[in-house]
mmCIF file of C-alpha atoms and ligand atoms in Angstrom:
data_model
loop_
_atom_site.group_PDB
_atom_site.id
_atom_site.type_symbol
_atom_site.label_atom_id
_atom_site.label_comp_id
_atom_site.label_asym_id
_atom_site.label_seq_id
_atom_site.Cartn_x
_atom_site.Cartn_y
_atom_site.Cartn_z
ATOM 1 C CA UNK V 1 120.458 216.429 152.073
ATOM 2 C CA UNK V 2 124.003 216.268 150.487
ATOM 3 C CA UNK V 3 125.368 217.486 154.052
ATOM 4 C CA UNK V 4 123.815 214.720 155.987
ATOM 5 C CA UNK V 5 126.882 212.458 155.130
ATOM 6 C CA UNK V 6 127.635 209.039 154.777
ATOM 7 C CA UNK V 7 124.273 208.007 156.697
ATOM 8 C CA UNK V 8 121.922 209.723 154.399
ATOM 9 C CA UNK V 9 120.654 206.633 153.176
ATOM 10 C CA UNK V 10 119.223 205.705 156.694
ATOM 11 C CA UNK V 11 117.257 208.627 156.195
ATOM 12 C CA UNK V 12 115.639 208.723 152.869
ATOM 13 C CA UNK V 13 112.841 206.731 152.736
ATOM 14 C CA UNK V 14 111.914 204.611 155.579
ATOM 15 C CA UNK V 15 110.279 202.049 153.667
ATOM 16 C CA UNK V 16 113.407 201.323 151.697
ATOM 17 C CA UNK V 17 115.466 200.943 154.972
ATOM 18 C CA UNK V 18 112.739 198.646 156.120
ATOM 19 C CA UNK V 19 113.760 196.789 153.062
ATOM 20 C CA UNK V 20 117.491 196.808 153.704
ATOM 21 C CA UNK V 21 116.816 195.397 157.241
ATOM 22 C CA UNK V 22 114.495 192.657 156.027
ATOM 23 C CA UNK V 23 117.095 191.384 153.870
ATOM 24 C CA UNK V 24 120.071 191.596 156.294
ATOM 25 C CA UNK V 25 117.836 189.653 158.659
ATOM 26 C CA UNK V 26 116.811 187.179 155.542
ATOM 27 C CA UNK V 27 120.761 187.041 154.791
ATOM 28 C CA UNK V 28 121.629 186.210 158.484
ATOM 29 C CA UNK V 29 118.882 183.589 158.754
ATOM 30 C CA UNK V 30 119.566 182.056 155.888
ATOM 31 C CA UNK V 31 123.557 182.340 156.869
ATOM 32 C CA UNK V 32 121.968 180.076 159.902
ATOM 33 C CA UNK V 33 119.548 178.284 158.249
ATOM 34 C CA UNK V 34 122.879 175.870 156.520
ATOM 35 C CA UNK V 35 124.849 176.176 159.742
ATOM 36 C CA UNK V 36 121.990 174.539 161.410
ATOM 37 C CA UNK V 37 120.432 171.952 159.231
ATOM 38 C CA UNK V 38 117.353 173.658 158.098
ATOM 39 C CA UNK V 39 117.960 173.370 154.410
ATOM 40 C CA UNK V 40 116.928 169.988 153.535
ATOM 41 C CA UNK V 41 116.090 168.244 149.576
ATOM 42 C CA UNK V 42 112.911 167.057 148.139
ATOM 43 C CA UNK V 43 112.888 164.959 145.320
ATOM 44 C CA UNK V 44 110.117 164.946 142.166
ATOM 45 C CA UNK V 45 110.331 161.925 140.226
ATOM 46 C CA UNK V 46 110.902 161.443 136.293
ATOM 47 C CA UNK V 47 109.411 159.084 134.117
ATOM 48 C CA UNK V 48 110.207 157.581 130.909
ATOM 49 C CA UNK V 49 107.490 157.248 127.606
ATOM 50 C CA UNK V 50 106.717 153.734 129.256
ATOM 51 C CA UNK V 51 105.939 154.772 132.640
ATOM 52 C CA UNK V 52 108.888 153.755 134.639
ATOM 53 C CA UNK V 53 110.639 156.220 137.086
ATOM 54 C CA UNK V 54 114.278 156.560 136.023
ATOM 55 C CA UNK V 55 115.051 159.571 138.558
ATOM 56 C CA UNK V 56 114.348 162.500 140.278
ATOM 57 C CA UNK V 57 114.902 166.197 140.853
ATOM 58 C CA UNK V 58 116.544 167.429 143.487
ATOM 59 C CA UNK V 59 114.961 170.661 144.906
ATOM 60 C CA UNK V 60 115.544 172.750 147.995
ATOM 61 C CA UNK V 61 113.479 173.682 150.686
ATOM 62 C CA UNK V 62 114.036 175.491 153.754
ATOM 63 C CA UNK V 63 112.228 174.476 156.571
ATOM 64 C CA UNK V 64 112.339 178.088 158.736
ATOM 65 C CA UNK V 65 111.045 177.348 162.609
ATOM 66 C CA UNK V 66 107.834 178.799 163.147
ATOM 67 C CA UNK V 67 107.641 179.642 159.209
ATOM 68 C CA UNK V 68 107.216 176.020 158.259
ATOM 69 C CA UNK V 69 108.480 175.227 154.399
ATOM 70 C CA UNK V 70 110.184 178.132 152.617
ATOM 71 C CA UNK V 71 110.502 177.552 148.810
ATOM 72 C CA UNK V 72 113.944 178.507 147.281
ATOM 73 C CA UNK V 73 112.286 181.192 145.021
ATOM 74 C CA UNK V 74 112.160 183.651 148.021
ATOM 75 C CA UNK V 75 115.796 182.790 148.733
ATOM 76 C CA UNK V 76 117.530 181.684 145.962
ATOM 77 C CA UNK V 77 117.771 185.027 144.205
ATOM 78 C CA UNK V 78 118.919 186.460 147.895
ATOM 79 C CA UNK V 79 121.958 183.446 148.160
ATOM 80 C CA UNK V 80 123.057 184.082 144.625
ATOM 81 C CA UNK V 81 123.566 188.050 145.586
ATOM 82 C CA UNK V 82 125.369 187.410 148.794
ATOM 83 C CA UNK V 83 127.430 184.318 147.570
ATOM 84 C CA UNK V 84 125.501 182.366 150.078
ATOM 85 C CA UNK V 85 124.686 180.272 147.394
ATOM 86 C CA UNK V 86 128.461 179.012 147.027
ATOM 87 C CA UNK V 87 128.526 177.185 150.888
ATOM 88 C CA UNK V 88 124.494 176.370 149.737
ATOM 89 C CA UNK V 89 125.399 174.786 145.903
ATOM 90 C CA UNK V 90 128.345 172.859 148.028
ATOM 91 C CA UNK V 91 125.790 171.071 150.555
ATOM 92 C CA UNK V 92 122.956 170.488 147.990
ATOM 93 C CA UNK V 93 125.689 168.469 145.673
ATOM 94 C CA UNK V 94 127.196 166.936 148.390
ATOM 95 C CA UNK V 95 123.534 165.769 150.305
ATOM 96 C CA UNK V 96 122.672 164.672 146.601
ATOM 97 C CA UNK V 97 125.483 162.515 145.790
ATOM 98 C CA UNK V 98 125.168 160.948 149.449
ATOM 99 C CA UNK V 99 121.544 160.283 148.489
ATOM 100 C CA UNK V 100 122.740 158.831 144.874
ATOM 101 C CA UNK V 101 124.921 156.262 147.414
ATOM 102 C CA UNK V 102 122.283 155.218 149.325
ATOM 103 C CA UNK V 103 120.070 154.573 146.301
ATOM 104 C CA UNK V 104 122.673 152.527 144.657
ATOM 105 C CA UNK V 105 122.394 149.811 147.604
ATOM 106 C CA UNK V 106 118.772 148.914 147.091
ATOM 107 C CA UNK V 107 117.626 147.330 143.394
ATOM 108 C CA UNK V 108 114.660 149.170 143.239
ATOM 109 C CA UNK V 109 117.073 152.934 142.973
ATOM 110 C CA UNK V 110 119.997 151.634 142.134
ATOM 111 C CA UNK V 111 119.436 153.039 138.582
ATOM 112 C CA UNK V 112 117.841 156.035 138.855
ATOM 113 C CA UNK V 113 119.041 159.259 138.270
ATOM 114 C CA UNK V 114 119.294 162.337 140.122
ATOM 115 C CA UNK V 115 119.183 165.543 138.809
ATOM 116 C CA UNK V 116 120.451 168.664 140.683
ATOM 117 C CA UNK V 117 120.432 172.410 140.259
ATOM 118 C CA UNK V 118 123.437 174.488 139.724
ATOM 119 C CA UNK V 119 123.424 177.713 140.006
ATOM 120 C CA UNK V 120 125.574 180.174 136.942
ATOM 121 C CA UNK V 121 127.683 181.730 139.928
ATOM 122 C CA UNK V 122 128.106 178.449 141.207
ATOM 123 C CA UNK V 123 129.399 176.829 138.159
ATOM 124 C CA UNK V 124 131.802 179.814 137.772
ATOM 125 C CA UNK V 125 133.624 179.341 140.683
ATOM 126 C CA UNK V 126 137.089 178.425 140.211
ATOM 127 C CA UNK V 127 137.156 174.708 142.218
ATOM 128 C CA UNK V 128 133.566 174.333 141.379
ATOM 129 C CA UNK V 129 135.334 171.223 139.187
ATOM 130 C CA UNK V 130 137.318 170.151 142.373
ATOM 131 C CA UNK V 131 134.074 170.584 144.211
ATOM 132 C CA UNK V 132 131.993 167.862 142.005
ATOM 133 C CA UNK V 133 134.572 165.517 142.044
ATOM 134 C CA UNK V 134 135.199 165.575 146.061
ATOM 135 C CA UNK V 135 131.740 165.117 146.452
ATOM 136 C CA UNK V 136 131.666 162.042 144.253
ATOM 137 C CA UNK V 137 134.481 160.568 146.160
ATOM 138 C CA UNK V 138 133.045 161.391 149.436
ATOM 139 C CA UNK V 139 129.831 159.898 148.763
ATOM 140 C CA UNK V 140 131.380 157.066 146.664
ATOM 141 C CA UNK V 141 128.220 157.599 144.619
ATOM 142 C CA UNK V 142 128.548 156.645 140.773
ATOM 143 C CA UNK V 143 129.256 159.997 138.815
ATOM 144 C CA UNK V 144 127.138 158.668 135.761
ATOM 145 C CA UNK V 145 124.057 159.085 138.042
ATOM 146 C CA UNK V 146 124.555 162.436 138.266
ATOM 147 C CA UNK V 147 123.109 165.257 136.467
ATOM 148 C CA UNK V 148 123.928 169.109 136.520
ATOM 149 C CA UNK V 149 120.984 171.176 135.812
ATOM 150 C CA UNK V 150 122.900 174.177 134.219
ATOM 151 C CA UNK V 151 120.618 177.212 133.088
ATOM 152 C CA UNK V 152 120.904 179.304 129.892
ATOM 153 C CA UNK V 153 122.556 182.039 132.151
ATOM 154 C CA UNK V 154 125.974 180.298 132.106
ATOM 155 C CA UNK V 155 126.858 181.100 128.897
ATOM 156 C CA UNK V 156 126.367 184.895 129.068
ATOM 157 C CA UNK V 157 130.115 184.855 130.356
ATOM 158 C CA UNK V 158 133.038 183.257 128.385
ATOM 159 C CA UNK V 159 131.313 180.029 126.470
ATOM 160 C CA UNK V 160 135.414 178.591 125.464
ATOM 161 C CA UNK V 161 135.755 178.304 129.566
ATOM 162 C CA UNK V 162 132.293 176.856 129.849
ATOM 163 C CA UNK V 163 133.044 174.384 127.375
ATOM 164 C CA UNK V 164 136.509 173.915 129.177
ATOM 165 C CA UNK V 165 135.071 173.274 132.127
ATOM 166 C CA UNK V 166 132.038 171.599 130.946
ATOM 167 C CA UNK V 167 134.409 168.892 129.043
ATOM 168 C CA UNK V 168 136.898 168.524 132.574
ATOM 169 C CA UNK V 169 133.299 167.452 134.060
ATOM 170 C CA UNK V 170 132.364 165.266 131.568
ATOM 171 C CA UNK V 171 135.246 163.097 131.640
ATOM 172 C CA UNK V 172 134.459 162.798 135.623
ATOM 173 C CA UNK V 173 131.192 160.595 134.240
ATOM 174 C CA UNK V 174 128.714 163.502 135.122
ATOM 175 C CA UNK V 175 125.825 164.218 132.429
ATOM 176 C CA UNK V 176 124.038 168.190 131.837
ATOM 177 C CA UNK V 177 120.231 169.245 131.256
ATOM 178 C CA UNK V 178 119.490 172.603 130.265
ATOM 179 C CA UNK V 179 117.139 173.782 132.581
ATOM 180 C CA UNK V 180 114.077 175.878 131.814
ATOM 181 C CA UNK V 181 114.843 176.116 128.351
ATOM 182 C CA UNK V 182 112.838 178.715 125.786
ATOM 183 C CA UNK V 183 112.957 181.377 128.481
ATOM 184 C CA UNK V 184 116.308 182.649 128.832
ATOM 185 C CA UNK V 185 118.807 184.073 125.734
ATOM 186 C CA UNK V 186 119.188 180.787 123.684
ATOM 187 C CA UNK V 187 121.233 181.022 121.295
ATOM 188 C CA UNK V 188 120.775 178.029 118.995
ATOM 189 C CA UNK V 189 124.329 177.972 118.283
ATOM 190 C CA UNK V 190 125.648 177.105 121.600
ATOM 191 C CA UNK V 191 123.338 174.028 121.985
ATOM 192 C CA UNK V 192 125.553 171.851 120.327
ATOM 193 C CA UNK V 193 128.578 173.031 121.422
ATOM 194 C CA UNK V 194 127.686 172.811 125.517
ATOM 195 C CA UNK V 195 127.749 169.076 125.702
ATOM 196 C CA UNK V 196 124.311 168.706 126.415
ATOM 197 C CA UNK V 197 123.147 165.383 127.039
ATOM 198 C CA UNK V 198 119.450 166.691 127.730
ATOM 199 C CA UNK V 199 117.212 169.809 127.096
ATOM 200 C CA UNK V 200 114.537 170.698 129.886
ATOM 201 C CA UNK V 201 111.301 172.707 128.571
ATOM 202 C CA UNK V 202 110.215 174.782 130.990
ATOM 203 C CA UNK V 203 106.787 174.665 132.384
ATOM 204 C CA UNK V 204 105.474 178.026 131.677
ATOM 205 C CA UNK V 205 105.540 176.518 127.890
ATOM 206 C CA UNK V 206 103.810 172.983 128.878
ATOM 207 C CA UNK V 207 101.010 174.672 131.148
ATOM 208 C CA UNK V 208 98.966 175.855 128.492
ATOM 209 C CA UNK V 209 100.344 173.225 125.790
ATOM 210 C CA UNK V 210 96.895 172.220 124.975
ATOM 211 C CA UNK V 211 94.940 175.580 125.147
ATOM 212 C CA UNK V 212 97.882 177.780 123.586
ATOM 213 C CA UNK V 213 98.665 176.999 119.997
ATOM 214 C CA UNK V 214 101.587 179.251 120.339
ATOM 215 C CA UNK V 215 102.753 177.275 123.185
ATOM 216 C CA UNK V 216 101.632 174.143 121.185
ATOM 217 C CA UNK V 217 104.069 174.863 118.714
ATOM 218 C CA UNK V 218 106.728 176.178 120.620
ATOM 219 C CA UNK V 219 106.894 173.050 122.355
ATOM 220 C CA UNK V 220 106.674 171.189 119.202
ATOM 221 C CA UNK V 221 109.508 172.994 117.667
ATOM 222 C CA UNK V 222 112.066 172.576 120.503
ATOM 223 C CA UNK V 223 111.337 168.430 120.163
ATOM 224 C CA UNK V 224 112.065 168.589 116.949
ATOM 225 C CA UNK V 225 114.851 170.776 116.925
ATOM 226 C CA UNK V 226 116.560 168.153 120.087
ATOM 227 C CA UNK V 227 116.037 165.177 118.263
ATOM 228 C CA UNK V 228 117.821 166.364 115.138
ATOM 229 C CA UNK V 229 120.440 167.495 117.708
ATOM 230 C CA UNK V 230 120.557 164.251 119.689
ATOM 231 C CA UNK V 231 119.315 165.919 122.829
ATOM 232 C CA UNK V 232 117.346 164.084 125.384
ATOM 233 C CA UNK V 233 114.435 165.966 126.694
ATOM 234 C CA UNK V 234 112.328 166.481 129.931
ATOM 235 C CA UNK V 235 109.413 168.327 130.233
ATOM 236 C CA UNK V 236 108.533 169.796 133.389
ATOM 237 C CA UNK V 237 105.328 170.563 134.753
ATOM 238 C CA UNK V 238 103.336 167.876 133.285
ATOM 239 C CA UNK V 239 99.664 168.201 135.330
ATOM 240 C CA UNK V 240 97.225 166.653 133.119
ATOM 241 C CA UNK V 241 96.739 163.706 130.742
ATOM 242 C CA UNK V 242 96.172 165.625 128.043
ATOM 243 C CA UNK V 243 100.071 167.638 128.472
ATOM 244 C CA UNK V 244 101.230 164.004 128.527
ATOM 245 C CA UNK V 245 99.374 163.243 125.309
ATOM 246 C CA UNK V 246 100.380 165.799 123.553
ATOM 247 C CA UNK V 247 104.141 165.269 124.606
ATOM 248 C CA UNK V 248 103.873 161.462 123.924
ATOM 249 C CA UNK V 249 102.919 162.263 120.348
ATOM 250 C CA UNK V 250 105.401 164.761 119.677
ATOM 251 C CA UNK V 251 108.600 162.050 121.074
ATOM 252 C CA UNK V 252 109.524 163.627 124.378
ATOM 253 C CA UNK V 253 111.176 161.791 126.444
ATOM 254 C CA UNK V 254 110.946 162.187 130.022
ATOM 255 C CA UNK V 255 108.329 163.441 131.737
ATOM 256 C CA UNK V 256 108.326 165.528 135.567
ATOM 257 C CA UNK V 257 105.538 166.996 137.005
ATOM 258 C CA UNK V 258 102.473 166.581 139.580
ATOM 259 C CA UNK V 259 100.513 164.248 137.381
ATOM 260 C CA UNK V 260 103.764 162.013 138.058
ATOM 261 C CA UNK V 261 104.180 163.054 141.689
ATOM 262 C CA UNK V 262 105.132 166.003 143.754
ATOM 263 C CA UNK V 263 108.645 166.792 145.022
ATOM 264 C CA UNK V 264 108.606 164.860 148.722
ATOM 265 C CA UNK V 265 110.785 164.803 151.663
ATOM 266 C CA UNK V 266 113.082 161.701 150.812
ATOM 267 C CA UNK V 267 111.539 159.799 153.697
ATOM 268 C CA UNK V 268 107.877 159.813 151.652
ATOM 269 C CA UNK V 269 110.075 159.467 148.485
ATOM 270 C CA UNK V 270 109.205 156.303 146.812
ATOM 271 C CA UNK V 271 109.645 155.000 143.046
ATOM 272 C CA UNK V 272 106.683 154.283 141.487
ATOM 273 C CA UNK V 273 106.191 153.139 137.479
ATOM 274 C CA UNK V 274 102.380 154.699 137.387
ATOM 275 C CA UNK V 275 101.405 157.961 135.898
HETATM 276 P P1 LIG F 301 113.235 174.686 138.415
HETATM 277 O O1 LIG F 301 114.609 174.110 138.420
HETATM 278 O O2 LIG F 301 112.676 175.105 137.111
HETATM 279 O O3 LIG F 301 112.340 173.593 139.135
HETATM 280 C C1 LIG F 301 111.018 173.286 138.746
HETATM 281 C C2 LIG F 301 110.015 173.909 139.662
HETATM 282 O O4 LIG F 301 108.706 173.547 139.222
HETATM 283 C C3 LIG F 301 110.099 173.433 141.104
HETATM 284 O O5 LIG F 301 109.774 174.542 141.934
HETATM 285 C C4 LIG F 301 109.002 172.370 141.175
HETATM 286 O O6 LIG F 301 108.510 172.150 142.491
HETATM 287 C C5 LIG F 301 107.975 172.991 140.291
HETATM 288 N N1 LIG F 301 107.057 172.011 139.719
HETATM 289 C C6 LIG F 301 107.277 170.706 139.494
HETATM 290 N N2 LIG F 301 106.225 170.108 138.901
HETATM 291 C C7 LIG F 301 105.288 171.061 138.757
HETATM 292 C C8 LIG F 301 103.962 171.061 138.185
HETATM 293 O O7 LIG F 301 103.439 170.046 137.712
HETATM 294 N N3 LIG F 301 103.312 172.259 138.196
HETATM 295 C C9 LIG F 301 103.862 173.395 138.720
HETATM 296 N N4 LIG F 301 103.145 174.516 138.682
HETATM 297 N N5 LIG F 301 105.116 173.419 139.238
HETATM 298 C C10 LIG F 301 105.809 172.278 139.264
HETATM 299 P P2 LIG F 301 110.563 174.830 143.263
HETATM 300 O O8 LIG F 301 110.899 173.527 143.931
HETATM 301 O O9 LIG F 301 109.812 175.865 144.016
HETATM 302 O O10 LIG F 301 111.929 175.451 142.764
HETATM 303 C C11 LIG F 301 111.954 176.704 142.163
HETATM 304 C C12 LIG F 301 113.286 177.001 141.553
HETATM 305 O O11 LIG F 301 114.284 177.164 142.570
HETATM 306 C C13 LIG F 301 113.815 175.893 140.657
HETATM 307 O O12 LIG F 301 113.171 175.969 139.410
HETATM 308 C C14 LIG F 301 115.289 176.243 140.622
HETATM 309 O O13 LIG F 301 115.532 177.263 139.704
HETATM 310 C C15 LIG F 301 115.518 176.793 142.023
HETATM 311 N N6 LIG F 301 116.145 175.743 142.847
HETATM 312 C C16 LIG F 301 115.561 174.726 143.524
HETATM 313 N N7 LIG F 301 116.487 173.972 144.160
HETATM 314 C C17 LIG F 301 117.693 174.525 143.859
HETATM 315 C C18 LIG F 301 119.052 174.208 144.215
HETATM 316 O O14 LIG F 301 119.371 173.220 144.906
HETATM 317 N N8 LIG F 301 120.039 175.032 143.713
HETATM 318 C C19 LIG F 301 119.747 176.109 142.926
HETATM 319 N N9 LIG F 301 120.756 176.877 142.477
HETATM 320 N N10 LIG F 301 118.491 176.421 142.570
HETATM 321 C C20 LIG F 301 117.464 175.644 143.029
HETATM 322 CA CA1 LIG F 302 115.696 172.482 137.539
HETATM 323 CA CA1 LIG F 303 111.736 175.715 135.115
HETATM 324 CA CA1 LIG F 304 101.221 181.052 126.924
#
């Protein structure tokens, strides 16, 4: 085996080069995919305690010909390990702050938020600073509409630089969420230093909410913990009444989910106060 050189690997188990190929061809599509347009947003709405919708979410979807719509947890992790995600993070904040412009010209948006992801190897980049601002000016779109979804994962590198660069954004208007936090390496400690405006809890925590106690008091513990901290928060993956209930009565503040409305296509995208 050792003699048959630098192309053993084409060799060893043809399942695992059947894997290889799959994800070259994934890689090149997706490499594509941007060049050609198929990468488009949806957008979930928020809602406040009262009702009214006071943003969205902005989430990917790839819509693949002759696959139809491809959710970004099959490619995600694949753009983050090529770097894909870099040109990919650049058009989903610049297609989102274009959006935030176009909202701010009709009363009905013109105060709504918009919420988009950002990736930790995005936000690592070294213009990713420069980045967020041109896209602000491009757009003309009002920076304080803007909100980075950041994930727990930043802060496993260098939190002084995060903080840095967390502050430099700041200043540009820009708010943060912490996205799908309770699952990743929280460390208390950093929550007040990261300039948080807003904690997200992640939905594997709400789903069973009201069947779970441990959930129950999970859930119950993080709302506490934010509003002694002065964080916002959002709860995602509100389904039923009774998730809202619950949430109501503990103080969340913002609620996102399919009991609110699904992410849509911006064309179906419409505002709507009613739960
Ligand atoms: P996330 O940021 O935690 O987004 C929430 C996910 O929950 C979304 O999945 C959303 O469609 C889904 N969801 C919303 N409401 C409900 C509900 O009531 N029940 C259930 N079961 N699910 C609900 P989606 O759109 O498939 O996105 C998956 C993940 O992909 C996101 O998780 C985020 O981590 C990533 N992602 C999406 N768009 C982007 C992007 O533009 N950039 C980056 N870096 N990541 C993105
Ligand atoms: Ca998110
Ligand atoms: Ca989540
Ligand atoms: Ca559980």
């Amino acid at each position: 085996a050792k003699d048959a050189g630098r192309n053993a690997v084409r060799f060893f188990d043809p399942r695992m080069q059947a894997a290889v190929d799959e994800r070259m061809a994934m890689e090149k599509a997706l490499r594509q995919a941007l060049e050609e347009g198929e990468l488009c947003l949806f957008y979930q709405p928020q809602h406040d305690r009262a009702g009214r919708c006071i943003g969205a979410e902005a989430l990917l979807r790839w819509r693949r010909p002759g696959q139809g719509l491809v959710s970004p947890m099959t490619f995600i992790p694949l753009a983050e390990e090529t770097g894909l995600i870099l040109p990919i993070g650049r058009w989903v904040l610049d297609t989102a702050c274009a959006q935030l412009k176009t909202w701010a010209a009709d009363p009905a948006t013109r105060d709504l938020q918009l919420a988009v992801n950002v990736s930790a190897r995005q936000f690592h980049q070294p213009d990713f600073l420069g980045q967020v601002r041109e896209s602000l000016l491009h757009s003309g779109a009002d920076p304080t509409r803007l909100k980075l979804e950041l994930t727990e994962s930043i802060v496993l590198e260098n939190v002084e630089a995060v903080i840095e660069r967390m502050q430099a954004l700041k200043a540009l208007g820009v708010s943060f969420s912490l996205d799908d936090f309770g699952t990743g390496y929280s460390s208390l400690s950093y929550l007040k230093r990261l300039l948080l405006d807003q904690l997200k809890i992640d939905k594997s925590f709400v789903q069973d909410l009201t069947t779970d106690p441990n959930d129950a008091a999970i859930v119950e513990a993080i709302l506490a913990m934010s509003r002694s901290l002065g964080l916002q928060v959002v709860a995602e993956g509100v389904e039923t009444s009774e998730q809202h209930a619950f949430l109501l009565a503990h103080g969340c503040d913002a609620f996102q989910g399919y009991l609110f409305g699904r992410p849509l296509p911006i064309a179906d995208w419409r505002p709507s106060d009613a739960a």
